[in-house]
Coordinates of C-alpha atoms in Angstrom, one line a residue:
M262 CA 103.5 141.0 107.0
A263 CA 100.7 142.3 109.2
T264 CA 100.6 141.9 113.0
V265 CA 97.4 142.2 115.0
V266 CA 96.5 141.6 118.6
E267 CA 93.6 139.2 118.9
R268 CA 91.3 139.3 122.0
E269 CA 88.8 136.5 122.0
R270 CA 87.1 133.9 124.1
K271 CA 85.8 130.5 123.1
Y272 CA 82.8 128.5 124.4
S273 CA 81.0 125.3 123.8
G274 CA 77.4 124.3 124.7
D275 CA 75.4 121.2 125.1
E276 CA 73.4 119.8 122.2
G277 CA 70.5 122.2 121.5
F278 CA 72.4 125.3 122.8
R279 CA 71.1 128.5 121.1
L280 CA 73.0 131.8 120.9
P281 CA 71.1 134.2 123.2
D282 CA 70.2 137.7 122.4
L283 CA 73.4 139.8 123.1
T284 CA 71.9 143.3 122.8
G285 CA 72.5 145.4 125.9
C286 CA 75.9 143.7 126.6
G287 CA 78.6 146.4 127.0
G288 CA 76.9 148.9 124.6
V289 CA 75.6 146.4 122.0
A290 CA 72.6 148.0 120.3
T291 CA 72.1 145.5 117.5
T292 CA 73.4 142.5 115.8
S293 CA 74.2 142.1 112.1
D294 CA 72.8 139.4 109.9
A295 CA 74.9 136.2 109.8
T296 CA 77.5 135.7 107.1
A297 CA 78.5 132.1 106.1
L298 CA 82.1 131.2 105.7
D299 CA 84.0 128.1 104.8
L300 CA 87.5 127.9 106.3
D301 CA 90.1 125.2 105.7
A302 CA 93.3 125.4 107.8
V303 CA 96.3 123.1 107.8
Y304 CA 98.3 123.5 111.0
W305 CA 102.1 122.9 110.9
D306 CA 104.3 121.8 113.7
T307 CA 107.4 119.9 114.6
A308 CA 107.4 116.1 115.0
D309 CA 107.2 116.6 118.8
L310 CA 104.6 119.3 118.6
R311 CA 106.9 122.0 120.1
L312 CA 104.9 124.9 118.7
A313 CA 101.7 123.8 120.3
R314 CA 103.4 123.0 123.5
S315 CA 104.9 126.5 123.5
G316 CA 101.8 128.4 122.9
Y317 CA 102.3 129.0 119.2
A318 CA 100.0 128.0 116.4
L319 CA 101.2 128.1 112.6
R320 CA 98.6 127.5 110.0
R321 CA 97.9 128.1 106.3
R322 CA 94.2 128.9 105.8
T323 CA 92.0 129.3 102.8
G324 CA 88.7 131.0 102.9
G325 CA 87.6 134.0 105.0
H326 CA 88.8 137.6 104.7
D327 CA 92.4 136.9 106.0
A328 CA 93.4 133.7 104.0
G329 CA 97.1 133.0 104.1
W330 CA 99.8 132.0 106.6
H331 CA 99.0 132.9 110.3
L332 CA 101.3 132.6 113.3
K333 CA 99.5 133.0 116.7
V334 CA 101.4 133.5 119.8
G335 CA 99.8 133.3 123.3
A336 CA 97.3 131.4 125.3
V337 CA 93.6 131.1 124.5
G338 CA 91.5 133.5 126.6
G339 CA 94.1 136.4 126.7
A340 CA 95.5 138.7 124.2
R341 CA 97.2 136.7 121.4
T342 CA 99.5 138.2 118.8
E343 CA 98.8 137.1 115.3
H344 CA 101.3 137.6 112.5
Q345 CA 99.8 137.3 109.0
F346 CA 101.5 136.6 105.7
P347 CA 99.9 136.3 102.3
A348 CA 100.1 132.8 100.9
G349 CA 101.3 132.0 97.3
P350 CA 99.4 129.4 95.2
E351 CA 102.2 127.0 95.3
D352 CA 103.7 127.6 98.7
A353 CA 105.5 124.4 99.9
D354 CA 106.7 125.7 103.2
P355 CA 106.0 128.7 105.5
P356 CA 107.6 131.9 104.6
P357 CA 111.1 132.8 106.2
E358 CA 109.7 135.8 107.9
L359 CA 107.4 133.5 110.0
V360 CA 110.1 130.9 110.5
A361 CA 112.3 133.4 112.3
L362 CA 109.4 134.3 114.6
F363 CA 108.8 130.7 115.7
R364 CA 112.4 129.5 115.6
G365 CA 112.6 129.5 119.4
A366 CA 109.4 127.5 119.8
S367 CA 110.4 124.9 117.2
R368 CA 113.9 124.8 118.7
G369 CA 115.2 125.2 115.1
R370 CA 113.7 122.0 114.0
P371 CA 111.7 121.6 110.7
V372 CA 107.8 121.8 110.7
A373 CA 105.4 119.9 108.7
P374 CA 101.6 119.6 108.3
A375 CA 100.3 118.2 111.7
A376 CA 96.5 118.7 111.6
R377 CA 93.7 119.9 109.4
V378 CA 90.7 121.9 110.7
V379 CA 87.7 122.5 108.4
T380 CA 85.2 125.1 109.8
R381 CA 81.7 126.0 108.6
R382 CA 81.3 129.4 110.2
R383 CA 78.3 131.7 110.8
E384 CA 79.5 135.1 111.8
R385 CA 77.7 138.2 113.2
R386 CA 78.9 141.5 114.3
L387 CA 77.9 143.2 117.5
L388 CA 77.1 146.9 116.7
D389 CA 76.7 149.9 118.9
A390 CA 74.1 152.6 118.4
A391 CA 76.2 154.3 115.8
G392 CA 76.8 151.1 113.8
R393 CA 80.4 150.7 115.1
P394 CA 81.5 147.1 115.2
L395 CA 82.4 146.2 118.8
A396 CA 83.0 142.4 118.4
E397 CA 82.4 139.5 116.2
V398 CA 80.5 136.3 117.3
A399 CA 81.2 133.2 115.3
E400 CA 79.3 129.9 115.6
D401 CA 81.5 127.2 114.2
D402 CA 80.8 123.6 113.1
V403 CA 84.3 122.1 113.2
H404 CA 85.8 118.9 111.7
A405 CA 89.4 118.2 112.6
E406 CA 91.9 115.5 111.7
D407 CA 95.4 114.8 113.2
L408 CA 97.4 114.3 110.0
V409 CA 99.8 111.9 111.7
S410 CA 97.7 109.8 114.0
G411 CA 94.6 109.9 111.8
E412 CA 92.4 110.8 114.7
R413 CA 89.2 112.6 113.7
Q414 CA 86.9 114.8 115.8
A415 CA 83.9 117.1 115.3
W416 CA 82.4 119.7 117.5
H417 CA 80.6 122.9 117.8
E418 CA 81.9 126.1 119.4
L419 CA 81.5 129.8 119.7
E420 CA 84.1 132.5 119.4
V421 CA 83.7 136.1 120.5
E422 CA 86.5 138.4 119.3
L423 CA 86.9 142.1 119.9
V424 CA 86.9 144.6 117.1
E425 CA 86.6 148.0 118.6
G426 CA 85.1 147.0 121.9
D427 CA 86.9 146.4 125.2
E428 CA 87.4 143.7 127.9
A429 CA 84.2 145.0 129.7
L430 CA 82.2 144.0 126.7
L431 CA 83.8 140.5 126.7
D432 CA 82.9 140.2 130.4
A433 CA 79.3 141.2 129.7
V434 CA 79.0 138.8 126.8
D435 CA 80.6 136.1 128.9
D436 CA 77.9 136.5 131.5
R437 CA 75.1 136.3 129.0
L438 CA 76.5 133.2 127.3
R439 CA 77.2 131.4 130.6
G440 CA 73.7 132.2 131.7
A441 CA 72.4 130.5 128.5
G442 CA 74.5 127.4 129.3
A443 CA 77.7 128.0 127.4
R444 CA 81.0 126.8 128.9
A445 CA 84.5 128.4 128.4
V446 CA 86.9 126.4 126.2
P447 CA 90.4 126.7 127.4
V448 CA 92.2 125.4 124.2
S449 CA 92.3 126.4 120.6
K450 CA 91.0 124.4 117.6
S451 CA 94.6 123.2 116.8
H452 CA 95.2 122.0 120.4
R453 CA 92.0 120.1 120.4
A454 CA 92.8 118.6 117.1
L455 CA 96.1 117.5 118.4
G456 CA 94.9 116.6 121.8
G457 CA 95.8 112.9 121.7
R458 CA 99.4 113.4 120.7
L459 CA 99.8 116.4 123.0
A460 CA 98.8 114.3 125.9
A461 CA 101.5 111.8 125.1
T462 CA 104.2 114.5 125.3
R463 CA 103.5 115.4 128.9
S464 CA 106.4 114.8 131.2
A465 CA 106.1 112.3 134.1
P466 CA 105.3 114.0 137.4
A467 CA 108.3 115.2 139.2
D468 CA 109.5 114.1 142.7
P469 CA 106.7 115.7 144.9
A470 CA 109.2 117.5 147.1
A471 CA 111.0 118.9 144.0
A472 CA 107.8 119.6 142.0
P473 CA 107.6 123.4 143.0
V474 CA 111.1 123.9 141.7
V475 CA 110.5 122.0 138.4
D476 CA 107.2 123.8 137.9
Y477 CA 108.8 127.2 138.5
L478 CA 111.6 126.3 136.1
T479 CA 109.1 125.1 133.5
A480 CA 107.1 128.3 133.7
Q481 CA 110.3 130.4 133.1
R482 CA 111.4 128.3 130.2
D483 CA 107.8 128.8 128.7
T484 CA 108.0 132.6 129.3
L485 CA 111.4 132.8 127.6
V486 CA 110.2 131.0 124.5
G487 CA 106.7 132.7 124.5
H488 CA 108.4 136.2 124.2
H489 CA 110.8 135.1 121.3
A490 CA 108.8 136.7 118.5
G491 CA 108.2 139.9 120.4
A492 CA 111.8 140.3 121.4
L493 CA 112.9 139.7 117.8
G494 CA 110.8 142.8 116.8
G495 CA 112.3 144.8 119.7
D496 CA 109.1 145.0 121.7
E497 CA 110.1 146.5 125.1
D498 CA 107.8 144.3 127.2
A499 CA 108.9 141.2 125.4
V500 CA 112.7 142.0 125.8
H501 CA 112.1 142.8 129.6
D502 CA 110.1 139.6 130.2
M503 CA 112.6 137.4 128.3
R504 CA 115.4 138.9 130.2
V505 CA 113.8 138.4 133.6
A506 CA 112.9 134.8 132.7
V507 CA 116.6 134.3 131.9
R508 CA 117.5 135.7 135.3
R509 CA 115.1 133.4 137.1
L510 CA 116.2 130.3 135.2
R511 CA 119.9 131.1 136.1
S512 CA 119.0 131.8 139.7
T513 CA 116.9 128.7 140.1
L514 CA 119.5 126.4 138.6
R515 CA 122.0 127.9 141.1
T516 CA 119.8 127.9 144.2
F517 CA 118.6 124.4 143.7
R518 CA 121.7 122.8 142.3
G519 CA 121.9 119.2 143.1
L520 CA 118.4 118.4 141.5
W521 CA 120.1 118.0 138.1
D522 CA 123.5 116.7 136.8
R523 CA 125.9 119.4 138.1
A524 CA 128.1 119.7 135.0
E525 CA 125.1 120.0 132.6
S526 CA 123.1 122.5 134.7
E527 CA 126.2 124.6 135.2
Q528 CA 126.8 124.7 131.4
V529 CA 123.2 125.6 130.8
R530 CA 123.6 128.4 133.4
A531 CA 126.6 129.7 131.4
E532 CA 124.6 129.7 128.2
L533 CA 121.8 131.6 129.8
R534 CA 124.2 134.1 131.0
W535 CA 125.3 134.5 127.4
L536 CA 121.7 134.9 126.3
G537 CA 121.1 137.5 129.0
A538 CA 124.1 139.5 127.9
Q539 CA 122.5 139.8 124.4
L540 CA 119.2 140.9 125.9
G541 CA 120.7 143.3 128.4
P542 CA 122.0 146.1 126.1
V543 CA 118.7 146.3 124.3
R544 CA 116.7 146.6 127.5
D545 CA 119.2 148.9 129.2
V546 CA 119.1 151.3 126.3
Q547 CA 115.3 151.3 126.1
V548 CA 115.1 152.1 129.9
M549 CA 117.8 154.7 129.8
A550 CA 116.3 156.5 126.8
A551 CA 113.0 156.8 128.4
R552 CA 114.4 157.7 131.8
L553 CA 116.5 160.6 130.4
A554 CA 113.7 161.8 128.1
D555 CA 111.4 162.0 131.1
A556 CA 114.1 163.8 133.1
V557 CA 114.6 166.5 130.4
H558 CA 110.9 166.9 130.0
A559 CA 110.5 167.5 133.7
E560 CA 112.9 170.6 133.7
P561 CA 111.7 174.1 132.9
A562 CA 112.5 175.0 129.4
E563 CA 114.8 177.8 130.4
L564 CA 117.1 175.2 132.2
V565 CA 117.5 173.0 129.1
L566 CA 120.4 174.7 127.4
G567 CA 121.9 173.4 124.2
P568 CA 120.6 170.5 122.0
V569 CA 120.3 168.0 124.9
P570 CA 117.1 166.2 123.8
A571 CA 118.4 165.8 120.3
R572 CA 121.8 164.5 121.6
F573 CA 120.1 161.9 123.7
A574 CA 117.8 160.8 120.8
E575 CA 120.8 160.5 118.5
R576 CA 122.8 158.5 121.0
F577 CA 120.2 156.1 122.0
A578 CA 118.8 155.5 118.6
A579 CA 122.3 154.4 117.4
D580 CA 122.9 152.3 120.5
L581 CA 119.5 150.6 120.2
A582 CA 119.9 149.8 116.6
A583 CA 123.2 148.1 117.3
A584 CA 121.9 146.2 120.3
L585 CA 118.9 145.0 118.4
D586 CA 121.1 143.7 115.5
G587 CA 123.1 141.8 118.1
L588 CA 120.0 140.3 119.7
R589 CA 118.5 139.3 116.3
A590 CA 121.7 137.5 115.4
T591 CA 121.6 135.7 118.7
L592 CA 117.9 134.6 118.3
G593 CA 118.7 133.3 114.9
S594 CA 121.7 131.3 115.9
D595 CA 122.2 127.6 116.4
R596 CA 123.7 128.3 119.8
Y597 CA 120.4 129.7 121.0
T598 CA 118.4 126.8 119.8
D599 CA 120.9 124.4 121.3
L600 CA 120.5 126.2 124.6
L601 CA 116.7 125.7 124.5
R602 CA 117.0 122.0 123.7
R603 CA 119.3 121.5 126.6
L604 CA 117.1 123.5 128.9
D605 CA 114.2 121.2 127.8
A606 CA 116.1 118.2 128.8
L607 CA 116.6 119.6 132.3
V608 CA 113.0 120.8 132.7
E609 CA 111.4 117.7 131.2
G610 CA 113.8 115.0 132.3
P611 CA 114.0 113.3 135.7
T612 CA 115.8 114.9 138.5
T613 CA 119.0 113.2 139.5
R614 CA 118.1 112.8 143.1
G615 CA 115.2 112.5 145.5
V616 CA 114.9 115.2 148.0
R617 CA 113.2 115.4 151.5
P618 CA 110.3 117.8 152.0
R619 CA 112.4 120.4 153.8
W620 CA 115.2 120.4 151.3
V621 CA 113.6 123.1 149.1
T622 CA 112.8 125.4 152.1
R623 CA 116.4 125.0 153.4
R624 CA 117.7 126.1 150.0
V625 CA 115.4 129.1 150.0
R626 CA 116.5 130.0 153.5
R627 CA 120.1 129.9 152.5
A628 CA 119.4 132.3 149.6
V629 CA 117.6 134.7 151.9
T630 CA 120.3 134.5 154.6
R631 CA 123.0 135.3 152.0
F632 CA 121.0 138.4 150.8
D633 CA 120.6 139.6 154.4
D634 CA 124.3 139.4 155.0
R635 CA 125.2 141.1 151.7
L636 CA 122.8 143.9 152.3
D637 CA 123.9 144.6 155.8
E638 CA 127.5 144.7 154.7
A639 CA 126.7 147.1 151.9
L640 CA 124.7 149.4 154.0
A641 CA 127.4 149.5 156.6
G642 CA 130.0 150.4 153.9
G643 CA 127.9 152.6 151.8
D644 CA 129.7 151.5 148.7
D645 CA 127.8 151.7 145.4
A646 CA 129.3 148.5 144.0
A647 CA 128.5 146.6 147.3
L648 CA 125.0 147.7 147.1
H649 CA 124.7 146.5 143.5
E650 CA 126.0 143.1 144.5
A651 CA 123.4 143.1 147.3
R652 CA 120.8 143.9 144.7
K653 CA 121.7 140.8 142.6
A654 CA 121.7 138.7 145.8
G655 CA 118.3 140.1 146.6
K656 CA 117.0 139.1 143.2
R657 CA 118.3 135.5 143.7
A658 CA 116.5 135.5 147.1
R659 CA 113.3 136.7 145.6
Y660 CA 113.3 134.2 142.9
A661 CA 114.0 131.4 145.3
V662 CA 111.1 132.6 147.6
E663 CA 108.8 132.7 144.5
V664 CA 109.1 128.9 144.2
R665 CA 107.1 128.7 147.4
R666 CA 103.6 129.8 146.6
P667 CA 102.5 130.4 150.3
A668 CA 105.4 133.0 150.5
A669 CA 103.5 135.8 148.6
K670 CA 103.9 138.3 151.4
L671 CA 107.7 137.9 151.5
V672 CA 107.9 138.2 147.7
D673 CA 106.1 141.5 148.0
R674 CA 108.4 142.8 150.6
F675 CA 111.4 141.7 148.5
K676 CA 109.9 143.6 145.5
D677 CA 109.7 146.8 147.7
L678 CA 113.3 146.2 148.7
Q679 CA 114.4 145.7 145.1
D680 CA 112.7 148.8 144.1
A681 CA 114.7 150.8 146.6
L682 CA 117.9 149.1 145.6
G683 CA 117.0 149.6 142.0
A684 CA 116.4 153.4 142.5
H685 CA 119.9 153.7 143.9
Q686 CA 121.5 151.7 141.1
D687 CA 119.6 153.5 138.4
S688 CA 121.0 156.8 139.8
V689 CA 124.5 155.4 139.7
V690 CA 124.2 154.3 136.0
T691 CA 122.4 157.4 134.9
R692 CA 125.0 159.7 136.4
A693 CA 127.7 157.8 134.6
V694 CA 125.8 158.3 131.3
L695 CA 125.3 162.0 131.9
R696 CA 129.0 162.5 132.7
E697 CA 130.0 160.8 129.6
Q698 CA 127.5 162.8 127.6
A699 CA 128.6 166.0 129.1
L700 CA 132.2 165.2 128.2
R701 CA 131.1 164.7 124.5
G702 CA 129.1 167.9 124.6
Y703 CA 132.0 169.8 126.0
A704 CA 134.4 168.4 123.3
D705 CA 131.8 169.6 120.6
G706 CA 131.7 173.1 122.1
E707 CA 128.2 172.7 123.5
N708 CA 126.6 174.1 126.6
T709 CA 126.8 171.3 129.3
F710 CA 124.9 173.1 132.0
T711 CA 121.8 170.8 131.7
Y712 CA 123.9 167.7 132.0
G713 CA 125.3 168.9 135.3
L714 CA 121.8 169.8 136.5
L715 CA 120.5 166.4 135.7
H716 CA 123.5 164.8 137.4
A717 CA 122.8 166.7 140.5
R718 CA 119.1 165.6 140.4
Q719 CA 120.2 162.0 140.1
A720 CA 122.6 162.3 143.1
A721 CA 119.7 163.8 145.2
L722 CA 117.5 160.7 144.2
A723 CA 120.2 158.4 145.4
D724 CA 120.4 160.2 148.7
R725 CA 116.6 159.9 149.2
A726 CA 116.8 156.2 148.4
G727 CA 118.7 155.5 151.6
P728 CA 115.9 156.0 154.1
A729 CA 113.4 154.0 151.8
L730 CA 115.9 151.2 151.6
A731 CA 116.3 150.9 155.4
K732 CA 112.5 150.9 155.8
A733 CA 112.0 148.3 153.1
R734 CA 114.7 146.1 154.7
D735 CA 113.0 146.2 158.2
R736 CA 109.6 145.3 156.7
A737 CA 111.2 142.4 154.8
R738 CA 112.7 141.0 158.0
R739 CA 109.5 141.0 160.1
R740 CA 108.9 137.7 161.7
K741 CA 105.4 137.2 160.4
V742 CA 106.5 137.2 156.8
R743 CA 109.4 134.8 157.4
R744 CA 107.9 132.3 159.9
W745 CA 107.5 129.6 157.2
L746 CA 111.3 129.7 156.6
T747 CA 112.0 128.4 160.1
G748 CA 109.1 125.8 160.4

């Protein structure tokens, strides 16, 4: 299976639109002759179109240079990851390797043909002065059919996809196309083909006062599902973003409890905690491995005594392999897909109560006040465990504030405060790892000087974090960034 990152933009134009000359855009020196292609793609989805609704597109395509099964992940207009798998002549179902990647998006439910898109394509390459392909421009005549509803559509569109060019090239081409009358298309061909049925799946508007909370919860659910495929492969950013989405979901269900059935929301929170516990070890190992590798690299060679880099590499490689095995088992489990279905029911179902306009703000204020109290107590006591608890309360406060879009300044101040608290906690955890590794090295008869040196460096970092923490706290409590909480 091949995996590529696709960067493309789509456009449409009025009848009579003609592709303008694109030479001079971002280093384009010439354009190749057009190549004609006939593409025939059948898109698969669940009965309730969960793949399309989650930003996934699964197709089996014939024609073109990359015929076969394709799974695209991501929104049109940004970077999309495409997983490609060759198709056999008698394939009845998508290959298991792809099924594993979209299992979260499908919620474990079966997929079946949902739409057919037939495209007559005229493709040109944009070349630089050396003949290097910077991008491909495709003019597509499209005929689509929803295989369930029978709805048919036809349209013309342009696709501009990077090959060896960069985003600046896309921006330059965008300016030229818009100047000629083209309009950006925000959806993929499959979304357009399924547009009627997709519209029918949209949830009823939430209670206006509760809408910011529901919208935030929905965005975190979508982030969680959107990073399933990347996390399955151990991608660091995907694991991180999925873990943060879990934290935000848990925090939001806690801060705004009362909007949903209490027993059900608490059970979903418990399951989210379970999922976070599977993501945590992977991310923690990734971060610690990079942190200690950088710390060793920063020391003069004469102060790195013994096989310190090799010992770190051995330890973290083994830890990461075990953590990834656990995460993959989790993402392939029925418990995981059941959690997603229950989360869908909360996000897309009605809230159990109407709330007054100020109810959300009062809940946010309560989370912020709780954080203030925890932080003051921790700073007064100077206890590492108390500072860690304050850090967790700070995350809950920040996530609550994020629900309120006008509160961007306070969110930024809380980020600074979290960074200061995080620097202290990172030092605590790193020192524990260094002590444990030093004991292992001592037992094996190795020189442990460097472990002690790195431990001292981390202790110094923790000492320096104190003043930064106090400064960040004071900035986060200025009246001008909190005025909306008391209004």
